[in-house]
Coordinates of C-alpha atoms in Angstrom, one line a residue:
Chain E
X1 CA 104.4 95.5 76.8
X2 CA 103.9 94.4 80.2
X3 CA 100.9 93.4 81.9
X4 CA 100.0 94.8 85.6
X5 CA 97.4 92.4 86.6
X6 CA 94.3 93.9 88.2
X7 CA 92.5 91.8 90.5
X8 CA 90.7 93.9 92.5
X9 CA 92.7 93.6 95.5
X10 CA 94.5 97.2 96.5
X11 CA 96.7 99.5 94.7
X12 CA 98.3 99.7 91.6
X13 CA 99.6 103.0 91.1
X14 CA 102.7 102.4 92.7
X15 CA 103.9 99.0 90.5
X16 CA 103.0 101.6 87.7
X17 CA 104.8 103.9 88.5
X18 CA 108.0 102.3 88.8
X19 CA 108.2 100.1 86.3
X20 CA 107.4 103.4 84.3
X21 CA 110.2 105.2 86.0
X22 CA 112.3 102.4 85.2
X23 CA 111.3 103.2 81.5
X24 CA 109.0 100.1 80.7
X25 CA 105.6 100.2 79.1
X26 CA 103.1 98.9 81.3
X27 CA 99.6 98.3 81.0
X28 CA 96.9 97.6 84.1
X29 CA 94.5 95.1 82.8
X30 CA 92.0 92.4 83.8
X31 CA 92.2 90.9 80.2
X32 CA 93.5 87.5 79.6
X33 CA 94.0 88.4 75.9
X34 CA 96.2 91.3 77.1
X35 CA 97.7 88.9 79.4
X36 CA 98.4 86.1 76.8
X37 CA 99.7 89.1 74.5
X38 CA 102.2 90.7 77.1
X39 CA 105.9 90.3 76.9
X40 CA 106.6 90.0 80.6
X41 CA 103.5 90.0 83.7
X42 CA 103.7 91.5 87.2
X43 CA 100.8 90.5 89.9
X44 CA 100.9 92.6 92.4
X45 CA 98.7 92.5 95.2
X46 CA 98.5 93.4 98.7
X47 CA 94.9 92.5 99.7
X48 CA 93.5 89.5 101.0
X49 CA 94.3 85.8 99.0
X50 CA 90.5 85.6 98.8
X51 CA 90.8 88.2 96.5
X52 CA 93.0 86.0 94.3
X53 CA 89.9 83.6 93.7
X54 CA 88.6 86.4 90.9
X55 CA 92.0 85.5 89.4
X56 CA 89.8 82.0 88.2
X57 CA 87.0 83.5 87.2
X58 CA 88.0 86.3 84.7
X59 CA 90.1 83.4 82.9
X60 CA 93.3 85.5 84.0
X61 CA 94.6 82.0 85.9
X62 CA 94.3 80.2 82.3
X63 CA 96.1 82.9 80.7
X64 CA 98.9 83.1 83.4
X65 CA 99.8 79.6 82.9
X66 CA 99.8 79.4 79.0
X67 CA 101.8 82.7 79.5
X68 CA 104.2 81.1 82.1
X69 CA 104.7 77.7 80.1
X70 CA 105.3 79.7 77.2
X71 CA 108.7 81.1 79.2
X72 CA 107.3 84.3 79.3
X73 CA 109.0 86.1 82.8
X74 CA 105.9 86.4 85.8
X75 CA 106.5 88.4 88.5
X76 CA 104.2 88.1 91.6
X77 CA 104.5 90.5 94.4
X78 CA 103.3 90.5 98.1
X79 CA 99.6 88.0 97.3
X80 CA 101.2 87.7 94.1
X81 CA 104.0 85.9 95.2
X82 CA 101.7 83.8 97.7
X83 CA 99.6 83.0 94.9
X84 CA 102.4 80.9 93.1
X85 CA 101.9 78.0 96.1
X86 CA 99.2 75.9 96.8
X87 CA 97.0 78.2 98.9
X88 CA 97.1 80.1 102.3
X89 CA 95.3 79.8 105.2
X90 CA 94.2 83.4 104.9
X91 CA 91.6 81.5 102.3
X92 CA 91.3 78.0 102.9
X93 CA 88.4 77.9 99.9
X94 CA 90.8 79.4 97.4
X95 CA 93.6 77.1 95.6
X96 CA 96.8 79.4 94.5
X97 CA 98.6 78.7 91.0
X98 CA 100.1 75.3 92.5
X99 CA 104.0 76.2 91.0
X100 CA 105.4 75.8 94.1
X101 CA 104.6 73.5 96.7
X102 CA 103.5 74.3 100.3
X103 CA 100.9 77.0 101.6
X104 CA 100.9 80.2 103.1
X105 CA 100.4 81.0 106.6
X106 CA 100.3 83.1 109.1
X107 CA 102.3 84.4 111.4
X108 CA 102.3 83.3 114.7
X109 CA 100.8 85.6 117.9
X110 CA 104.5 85.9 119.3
X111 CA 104.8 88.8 117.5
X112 CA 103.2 92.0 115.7
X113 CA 101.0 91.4 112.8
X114 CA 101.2 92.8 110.3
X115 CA 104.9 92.3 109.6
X116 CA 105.4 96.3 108.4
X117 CA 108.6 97.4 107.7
X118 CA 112.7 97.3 106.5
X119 CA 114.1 93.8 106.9
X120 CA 117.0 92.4 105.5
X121 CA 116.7 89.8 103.4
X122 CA 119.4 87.3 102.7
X123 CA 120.5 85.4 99.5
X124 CA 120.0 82.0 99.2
X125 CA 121.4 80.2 96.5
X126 CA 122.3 82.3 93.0
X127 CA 119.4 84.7 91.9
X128 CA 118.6 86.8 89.1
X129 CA 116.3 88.6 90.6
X130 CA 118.5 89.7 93.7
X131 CA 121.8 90.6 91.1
X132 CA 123.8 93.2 91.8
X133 CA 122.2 94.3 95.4
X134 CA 124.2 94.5 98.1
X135 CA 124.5 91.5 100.3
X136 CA 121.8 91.4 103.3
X137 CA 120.1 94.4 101.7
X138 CA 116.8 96.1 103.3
X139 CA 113.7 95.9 101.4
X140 CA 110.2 97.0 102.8
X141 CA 107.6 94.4 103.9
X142 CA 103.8 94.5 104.8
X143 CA 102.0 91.6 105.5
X144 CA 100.6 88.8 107.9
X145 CA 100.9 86.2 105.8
X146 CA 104.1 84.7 104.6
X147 CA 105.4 82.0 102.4
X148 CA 107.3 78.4 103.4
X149 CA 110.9 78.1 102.6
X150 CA 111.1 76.1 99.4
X151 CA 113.6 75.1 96.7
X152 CA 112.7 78.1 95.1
X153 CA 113.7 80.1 97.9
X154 CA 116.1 82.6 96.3
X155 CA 115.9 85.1 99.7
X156 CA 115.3 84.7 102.9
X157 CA 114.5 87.1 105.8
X158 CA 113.5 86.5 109.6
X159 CA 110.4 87.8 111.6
X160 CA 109.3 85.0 113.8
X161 CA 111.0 82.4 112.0
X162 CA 112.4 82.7 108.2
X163 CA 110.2 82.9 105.3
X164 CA 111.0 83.2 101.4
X165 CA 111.3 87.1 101.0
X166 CA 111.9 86.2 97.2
X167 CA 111.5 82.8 94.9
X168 CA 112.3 82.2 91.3
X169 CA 112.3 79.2 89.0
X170 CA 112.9 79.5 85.5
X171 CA 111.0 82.5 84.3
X172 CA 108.6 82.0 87.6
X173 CA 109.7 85.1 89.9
X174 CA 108.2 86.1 93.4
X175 CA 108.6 88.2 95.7
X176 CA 107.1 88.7 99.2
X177 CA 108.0 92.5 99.6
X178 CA 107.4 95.5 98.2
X179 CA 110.2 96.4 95.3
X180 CA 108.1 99.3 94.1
X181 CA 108.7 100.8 97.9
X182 CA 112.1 99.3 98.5
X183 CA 113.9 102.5 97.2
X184 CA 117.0 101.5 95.1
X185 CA 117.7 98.3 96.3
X186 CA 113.8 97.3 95.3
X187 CA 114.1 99.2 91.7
X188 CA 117.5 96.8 91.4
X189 CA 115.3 93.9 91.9
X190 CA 112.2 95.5 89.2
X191 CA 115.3 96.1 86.7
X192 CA 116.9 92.8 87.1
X193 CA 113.3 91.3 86.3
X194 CA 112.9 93.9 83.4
X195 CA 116.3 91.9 82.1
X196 CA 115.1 88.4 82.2
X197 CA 114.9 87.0 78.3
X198 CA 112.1 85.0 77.7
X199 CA 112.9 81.2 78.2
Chain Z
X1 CA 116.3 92.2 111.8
X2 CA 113.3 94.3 111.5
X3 CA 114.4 97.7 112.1
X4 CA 112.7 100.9 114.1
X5 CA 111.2 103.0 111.0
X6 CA 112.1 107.1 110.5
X7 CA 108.9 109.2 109.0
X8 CA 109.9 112.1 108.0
X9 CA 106.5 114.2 108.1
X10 CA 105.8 117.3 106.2
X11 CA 103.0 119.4 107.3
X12 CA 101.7 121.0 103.9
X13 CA 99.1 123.8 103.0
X14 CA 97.9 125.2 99.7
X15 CA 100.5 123.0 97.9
X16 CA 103.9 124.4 100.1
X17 CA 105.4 122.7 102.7
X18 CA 104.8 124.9 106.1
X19 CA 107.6 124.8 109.1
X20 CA 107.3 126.3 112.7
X21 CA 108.6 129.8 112.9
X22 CA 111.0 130.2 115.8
X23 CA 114.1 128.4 114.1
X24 CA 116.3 130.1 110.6
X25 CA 116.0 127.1 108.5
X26 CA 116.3 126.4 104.8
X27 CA 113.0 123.9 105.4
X28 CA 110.8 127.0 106.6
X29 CA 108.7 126.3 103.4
X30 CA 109.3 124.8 100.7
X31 CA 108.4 122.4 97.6
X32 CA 106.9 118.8 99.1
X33 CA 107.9 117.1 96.0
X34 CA 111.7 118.0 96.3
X35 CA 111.5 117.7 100.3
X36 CA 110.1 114.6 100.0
X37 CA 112.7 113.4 97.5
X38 CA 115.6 114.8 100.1
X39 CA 113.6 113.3 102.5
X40 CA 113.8 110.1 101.2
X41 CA 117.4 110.2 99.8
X42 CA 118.7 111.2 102.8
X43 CA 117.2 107.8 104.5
X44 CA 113.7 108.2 105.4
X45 CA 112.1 105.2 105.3
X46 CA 108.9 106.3 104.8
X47 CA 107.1 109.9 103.8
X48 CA 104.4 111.2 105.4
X49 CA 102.6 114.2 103.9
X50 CA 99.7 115.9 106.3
X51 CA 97.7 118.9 104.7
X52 CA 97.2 121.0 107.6
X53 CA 94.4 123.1 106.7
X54 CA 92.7 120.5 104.6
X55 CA 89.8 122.9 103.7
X56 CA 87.3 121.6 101.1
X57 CA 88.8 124.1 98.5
X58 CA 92.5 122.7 99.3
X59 CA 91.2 119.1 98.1
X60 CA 91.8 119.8 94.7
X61 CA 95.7 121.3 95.3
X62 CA 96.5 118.2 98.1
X63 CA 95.3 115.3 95.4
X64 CA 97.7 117.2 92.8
X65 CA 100.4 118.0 95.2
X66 CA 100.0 114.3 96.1
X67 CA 100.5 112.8 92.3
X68 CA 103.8 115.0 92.2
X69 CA 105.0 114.1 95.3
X70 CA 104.7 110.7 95.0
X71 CA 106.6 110.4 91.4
X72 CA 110.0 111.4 93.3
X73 CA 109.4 108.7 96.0
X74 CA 110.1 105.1 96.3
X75 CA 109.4 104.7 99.5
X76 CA 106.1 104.2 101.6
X77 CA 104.1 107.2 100.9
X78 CA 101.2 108.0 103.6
X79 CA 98.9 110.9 102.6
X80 CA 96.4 112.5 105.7
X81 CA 94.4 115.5 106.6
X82 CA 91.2 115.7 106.0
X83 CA 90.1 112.9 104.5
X84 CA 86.5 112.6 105.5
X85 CA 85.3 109.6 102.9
X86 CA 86.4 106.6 101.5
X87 CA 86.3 108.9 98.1
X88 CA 88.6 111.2 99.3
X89 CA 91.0 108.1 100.2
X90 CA 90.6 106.8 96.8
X91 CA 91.8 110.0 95.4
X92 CA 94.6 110.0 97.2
X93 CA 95.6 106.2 96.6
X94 CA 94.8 106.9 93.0
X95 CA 96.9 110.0 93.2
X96 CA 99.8 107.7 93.8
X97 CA 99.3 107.9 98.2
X98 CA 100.6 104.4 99.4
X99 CA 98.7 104.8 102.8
X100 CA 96.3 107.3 104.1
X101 CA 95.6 108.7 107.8
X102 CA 92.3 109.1 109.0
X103 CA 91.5 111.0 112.4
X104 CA 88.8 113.2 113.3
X105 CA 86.4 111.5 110.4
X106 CA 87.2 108.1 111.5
X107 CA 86.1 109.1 115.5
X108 CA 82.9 110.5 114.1
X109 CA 82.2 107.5 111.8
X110 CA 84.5 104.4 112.6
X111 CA 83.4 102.4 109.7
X112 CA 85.4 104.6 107.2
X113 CA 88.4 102.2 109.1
X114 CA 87.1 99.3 107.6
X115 CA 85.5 100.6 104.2
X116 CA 88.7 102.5 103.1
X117 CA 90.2 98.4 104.2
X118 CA 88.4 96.7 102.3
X119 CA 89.1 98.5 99.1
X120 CA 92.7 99.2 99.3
X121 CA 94.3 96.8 102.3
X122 CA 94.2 97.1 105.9
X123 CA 97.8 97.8 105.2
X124 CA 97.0 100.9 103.7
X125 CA 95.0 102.5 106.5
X126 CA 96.4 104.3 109.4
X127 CA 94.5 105.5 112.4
X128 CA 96.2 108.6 113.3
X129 CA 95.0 109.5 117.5
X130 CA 95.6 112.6 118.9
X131 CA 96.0 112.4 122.8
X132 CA 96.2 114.1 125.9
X133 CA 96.6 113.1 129.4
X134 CA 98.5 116.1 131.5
X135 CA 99.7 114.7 134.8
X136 CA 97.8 111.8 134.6
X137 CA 98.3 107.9 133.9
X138 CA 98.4 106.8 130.2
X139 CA 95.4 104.8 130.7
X140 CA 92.9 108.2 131.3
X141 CA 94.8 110.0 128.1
X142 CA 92.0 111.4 125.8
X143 CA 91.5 111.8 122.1
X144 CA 91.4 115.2 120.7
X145 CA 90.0 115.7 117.3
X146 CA 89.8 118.6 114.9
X147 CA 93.5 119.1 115.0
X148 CA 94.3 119.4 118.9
X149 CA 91.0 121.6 119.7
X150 CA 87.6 119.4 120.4
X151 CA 87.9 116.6 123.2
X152 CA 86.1 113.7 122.3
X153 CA 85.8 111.9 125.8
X154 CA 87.2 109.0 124.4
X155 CA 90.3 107.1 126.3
X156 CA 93.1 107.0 123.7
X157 CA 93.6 102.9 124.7
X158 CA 89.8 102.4 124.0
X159 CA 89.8 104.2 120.7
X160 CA 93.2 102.7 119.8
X161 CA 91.9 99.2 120.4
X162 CA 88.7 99.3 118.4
X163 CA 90.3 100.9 115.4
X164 CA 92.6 97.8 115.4
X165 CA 89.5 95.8 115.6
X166 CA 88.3 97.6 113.0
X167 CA 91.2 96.9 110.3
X168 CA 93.4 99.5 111.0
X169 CA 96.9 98.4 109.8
X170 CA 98.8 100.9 112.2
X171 CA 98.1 103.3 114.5
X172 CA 99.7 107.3 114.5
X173 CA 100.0 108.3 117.8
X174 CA 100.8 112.2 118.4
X175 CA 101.1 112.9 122.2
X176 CA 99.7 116.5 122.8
X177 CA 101.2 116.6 125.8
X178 CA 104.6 116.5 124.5
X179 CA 104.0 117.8 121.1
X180 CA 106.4 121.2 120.7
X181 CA 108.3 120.7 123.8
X182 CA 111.4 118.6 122.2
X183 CA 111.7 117.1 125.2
X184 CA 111.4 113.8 124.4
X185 CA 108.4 111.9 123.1
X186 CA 105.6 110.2 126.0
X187 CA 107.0 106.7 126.2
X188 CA 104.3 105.7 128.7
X189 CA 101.4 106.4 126.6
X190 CA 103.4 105.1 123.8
X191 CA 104.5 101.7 125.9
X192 CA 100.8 101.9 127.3
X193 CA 99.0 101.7 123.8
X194 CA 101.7 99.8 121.7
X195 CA 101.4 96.9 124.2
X196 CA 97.6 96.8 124.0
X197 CA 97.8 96.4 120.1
X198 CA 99.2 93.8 117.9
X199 CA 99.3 96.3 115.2
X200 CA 102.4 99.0 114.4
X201 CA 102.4 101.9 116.5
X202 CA 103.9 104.9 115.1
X203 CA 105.3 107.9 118.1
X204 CA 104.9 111.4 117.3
X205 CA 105.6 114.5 119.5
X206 CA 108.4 115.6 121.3
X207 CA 111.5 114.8 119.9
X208 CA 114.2 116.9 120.4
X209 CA 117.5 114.7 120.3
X210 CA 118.9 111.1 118.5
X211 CA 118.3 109.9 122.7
X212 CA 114.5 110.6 123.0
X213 CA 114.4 108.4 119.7
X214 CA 116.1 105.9 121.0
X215 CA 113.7 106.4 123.9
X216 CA 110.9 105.6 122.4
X217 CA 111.8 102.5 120.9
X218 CA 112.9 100.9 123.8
X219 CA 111.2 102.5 126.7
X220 CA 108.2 103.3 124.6
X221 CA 107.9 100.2 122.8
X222 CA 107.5 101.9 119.5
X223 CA 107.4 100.6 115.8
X224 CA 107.9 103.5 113.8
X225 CA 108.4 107.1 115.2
X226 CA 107.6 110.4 113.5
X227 CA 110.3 113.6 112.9
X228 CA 108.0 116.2 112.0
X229 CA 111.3 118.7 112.4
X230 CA 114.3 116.9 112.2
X231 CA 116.2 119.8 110.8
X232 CA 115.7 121.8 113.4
X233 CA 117.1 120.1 116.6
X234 CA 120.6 119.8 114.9
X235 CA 120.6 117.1 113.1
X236 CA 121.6 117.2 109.4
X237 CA 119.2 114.7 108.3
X238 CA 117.8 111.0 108.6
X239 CA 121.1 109.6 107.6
X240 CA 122.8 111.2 111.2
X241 CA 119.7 110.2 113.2
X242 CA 120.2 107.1 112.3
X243 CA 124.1 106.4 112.3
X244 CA 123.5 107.9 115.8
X245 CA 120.6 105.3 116.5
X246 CA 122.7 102.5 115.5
X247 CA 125.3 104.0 117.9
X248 CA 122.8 103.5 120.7
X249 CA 122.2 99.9 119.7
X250 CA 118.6 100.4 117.8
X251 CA 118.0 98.6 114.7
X252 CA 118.0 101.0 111.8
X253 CA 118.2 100.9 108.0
X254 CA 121.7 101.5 107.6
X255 CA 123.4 102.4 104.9
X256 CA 120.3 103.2 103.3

């Protein structure tokens, strides 16, 4: 089973549905036993990083790191991959997981905000996560915050400047857009995370 | 490269997908959850569904034509007509909408931009204006509501400026003026209000060819622009607005 995390912060339905689509059991919860019990967990999010704070106080942070040391594959999407750093400016208050180093921020007045839209992004490095997709493909963004480029920069796209579009260490995965709106390239990406055995 | 957005837009009532009348065309009605699919197939890189009667008794069909609509798609899905409360937008994000449109609800109470925000994303919300300005400047356009047929008094700029202030994460803008003519969408007002805003602005009304597209992007400084009736200027589908786009050096998703 997997665990869809529900924090509070925006819409679920769609993760659901695809990850159903792609013929996984899913399960929206706000449970830390569920969490600690699941066989793979998604965080999606595409609310505010504040919003990530209630993460700490349901226990779902505790459960998300016994789940993760345990080599049990995490997915974080949008917030959820912003979450795996230190923190954002969005939320200066609010401390993220800490797996990956750096913070989020955002982006600078030269252009739009939110970033809303199909971008490229481009590999970086070898990637499970981005297998068998097409090189450069387009995947569909919304945000205003974005992540630093890091080791664990698997993909990178441009908008003011490049940002990780996806990261992944071990059985850590992010990724800054939306795979669940991405069309096929984006259920590629769900699929290839479906795959990942448990390290 | 961020690329210019296609919406394909269906206009729906009592569950069927309605088209104008004055072309023979295999879209003159038909099932939103397939068109949406072909839609989306065919390129579209986003769907937006609009219940054009949006009477209270139609709530009921629109949330259900909504949850079957949306389990073809994969793409963004916006969802508008209608919705008067932030528990009408919940029914419709819950339904499986990915964004919703307000318009005439969110003039007569502008807090339904930010409460509908708060709960689901500013992201999520888009501020669909209806303007007109007949011969003059884009700066004294004026918002219609009610679908087209009650001024407001409002200056389109104005009302585009504090729905951005109040969390709305783009902005729909339908140009009255050019709305059914097909030829070519209002790049000033368009330019005029895009450049105002740090948020998306999506064009709608007017188009006619791949060239007024390509218009609007430049010229008219637009995000995202709306085909309400692709089929029926000529062009097969998203997939040949598009290669034709990229022939006239906009950025497009392509192949796609």
């Amino acid at each position: 089973m997997i665990a869809v995390i529900d924090y509070k912060a925006g819409n679920l339905t769609s993760v659901m549905k695809a990850l159903t689509a792609l013929g996984a059991a899913a399960q929206i919860t706000e449970d830390p036993a569920v969490v600690r019990a699941a066989e793979r967990v998604v965080l999606p999010g595409v609310g505010h990083f504040a919003a990530t704070a209630r993460l700490r106080e349901t226990g779902i942070e505790d459960a998300a790191r016994e789940s993760i040391a345990a080599g049990v594959p995490f997915l974080g999407i949008c917030v959820g991959l912003q979450w795996l750093f230190e923190g954002s400016t969005e939320a200066s208050g609010v401390a993220g997981l800490g797996a990956m180093r750096g913070c989020c921020a955002r982006f600078p007045d030269s252009h739009k905000v939110p970033h809303v839209g199909w971008n490229t992004i481009a590999a970086a490095g070898a990637s499970r996560l981005l297998a068998g997709l097409p090189p450069q493909p387009f995947v569909y963004y919304t945000h205003s915050y974005r992540a630093p480029l890091v080791e664990e920069t698997v993909g990178v796209t441009n908008y003011a400047g490049p940002f990780s579009g996806a990261v992944e260490r071990g059985n850590l995965f992010g990724v800054q857009f939306h795979p669940e709106k991405s069309g096929d390239a984006g259920l590629q990406v769900l699929r290839n995370f479906l795959a990942v055995p448990r390290c | 490269m961020l690329t210019k957005r296609i919406i394909a837009c269906l206009d729906v009532t009592a569950g069927r997908v309605v088209k104008g009348v004055r072309f023979v065309d295999l879209l003159d009605a038909g099932d939103p959850a397939e068109l949406a699919h072909r839609h989306a197939t065919a390129g579209a890189d986003e769907i937006v569904l609009l219940d054009i009667t949006a009477t209270h008794e139609g709530r009921k069909t629109l949330v259900d034509t909504v949850a079957r609509t949306a389990r073809e798609i994969f793409v963004p899905f916006t969802v508008g007509g209608g919705v008067r409360t932030a528990d009408d937008a919940a029914a419709l994000f819950d339904a499986g909408a990915d964004k919703i449109s307000v318009n005439s609800a969110a003039i007569a109470d502008p807090s339904l931009i930010g409460e509908v925000g708060r709960s689901f994303g500013s992201q999520a919300v888009v501020v669909a204006i209806d303007a007109r300005r007949g011969n003059g400047g884009a700066e004294i356009a004026e918002v219609y509501v009610n679908g087209g047929r009650k001024p407001t008094g409002r200056k389109a700029l104005d009302w585009a400026r504090e729905a951005e202030e109040r969390g709305a994460g783009e902005i729909l803008l339908t140009s009255m003026d050019a709305d059914g003519t097909r030829n070519g969408f209002d790049c000033e007002l368009t330019a005029a209000v895009s450049s105002a805003l740090r948020i998306p602005v999506i064009a709608s009304g007017g188009a006619g060819n791949a060239q007024h597209f390509a218009q609007v992007f430049k010229a008219g400084c637009a995000d995202a622009a709306l085909a309400a009736s692709i089929f029926h200027f000529g062009i097969a589908d998203v997939r040949e607005l598009k290669s034709e786009l990229a022939v006239l050096g906009v950025p497009v998703r392509l192949p796609c």
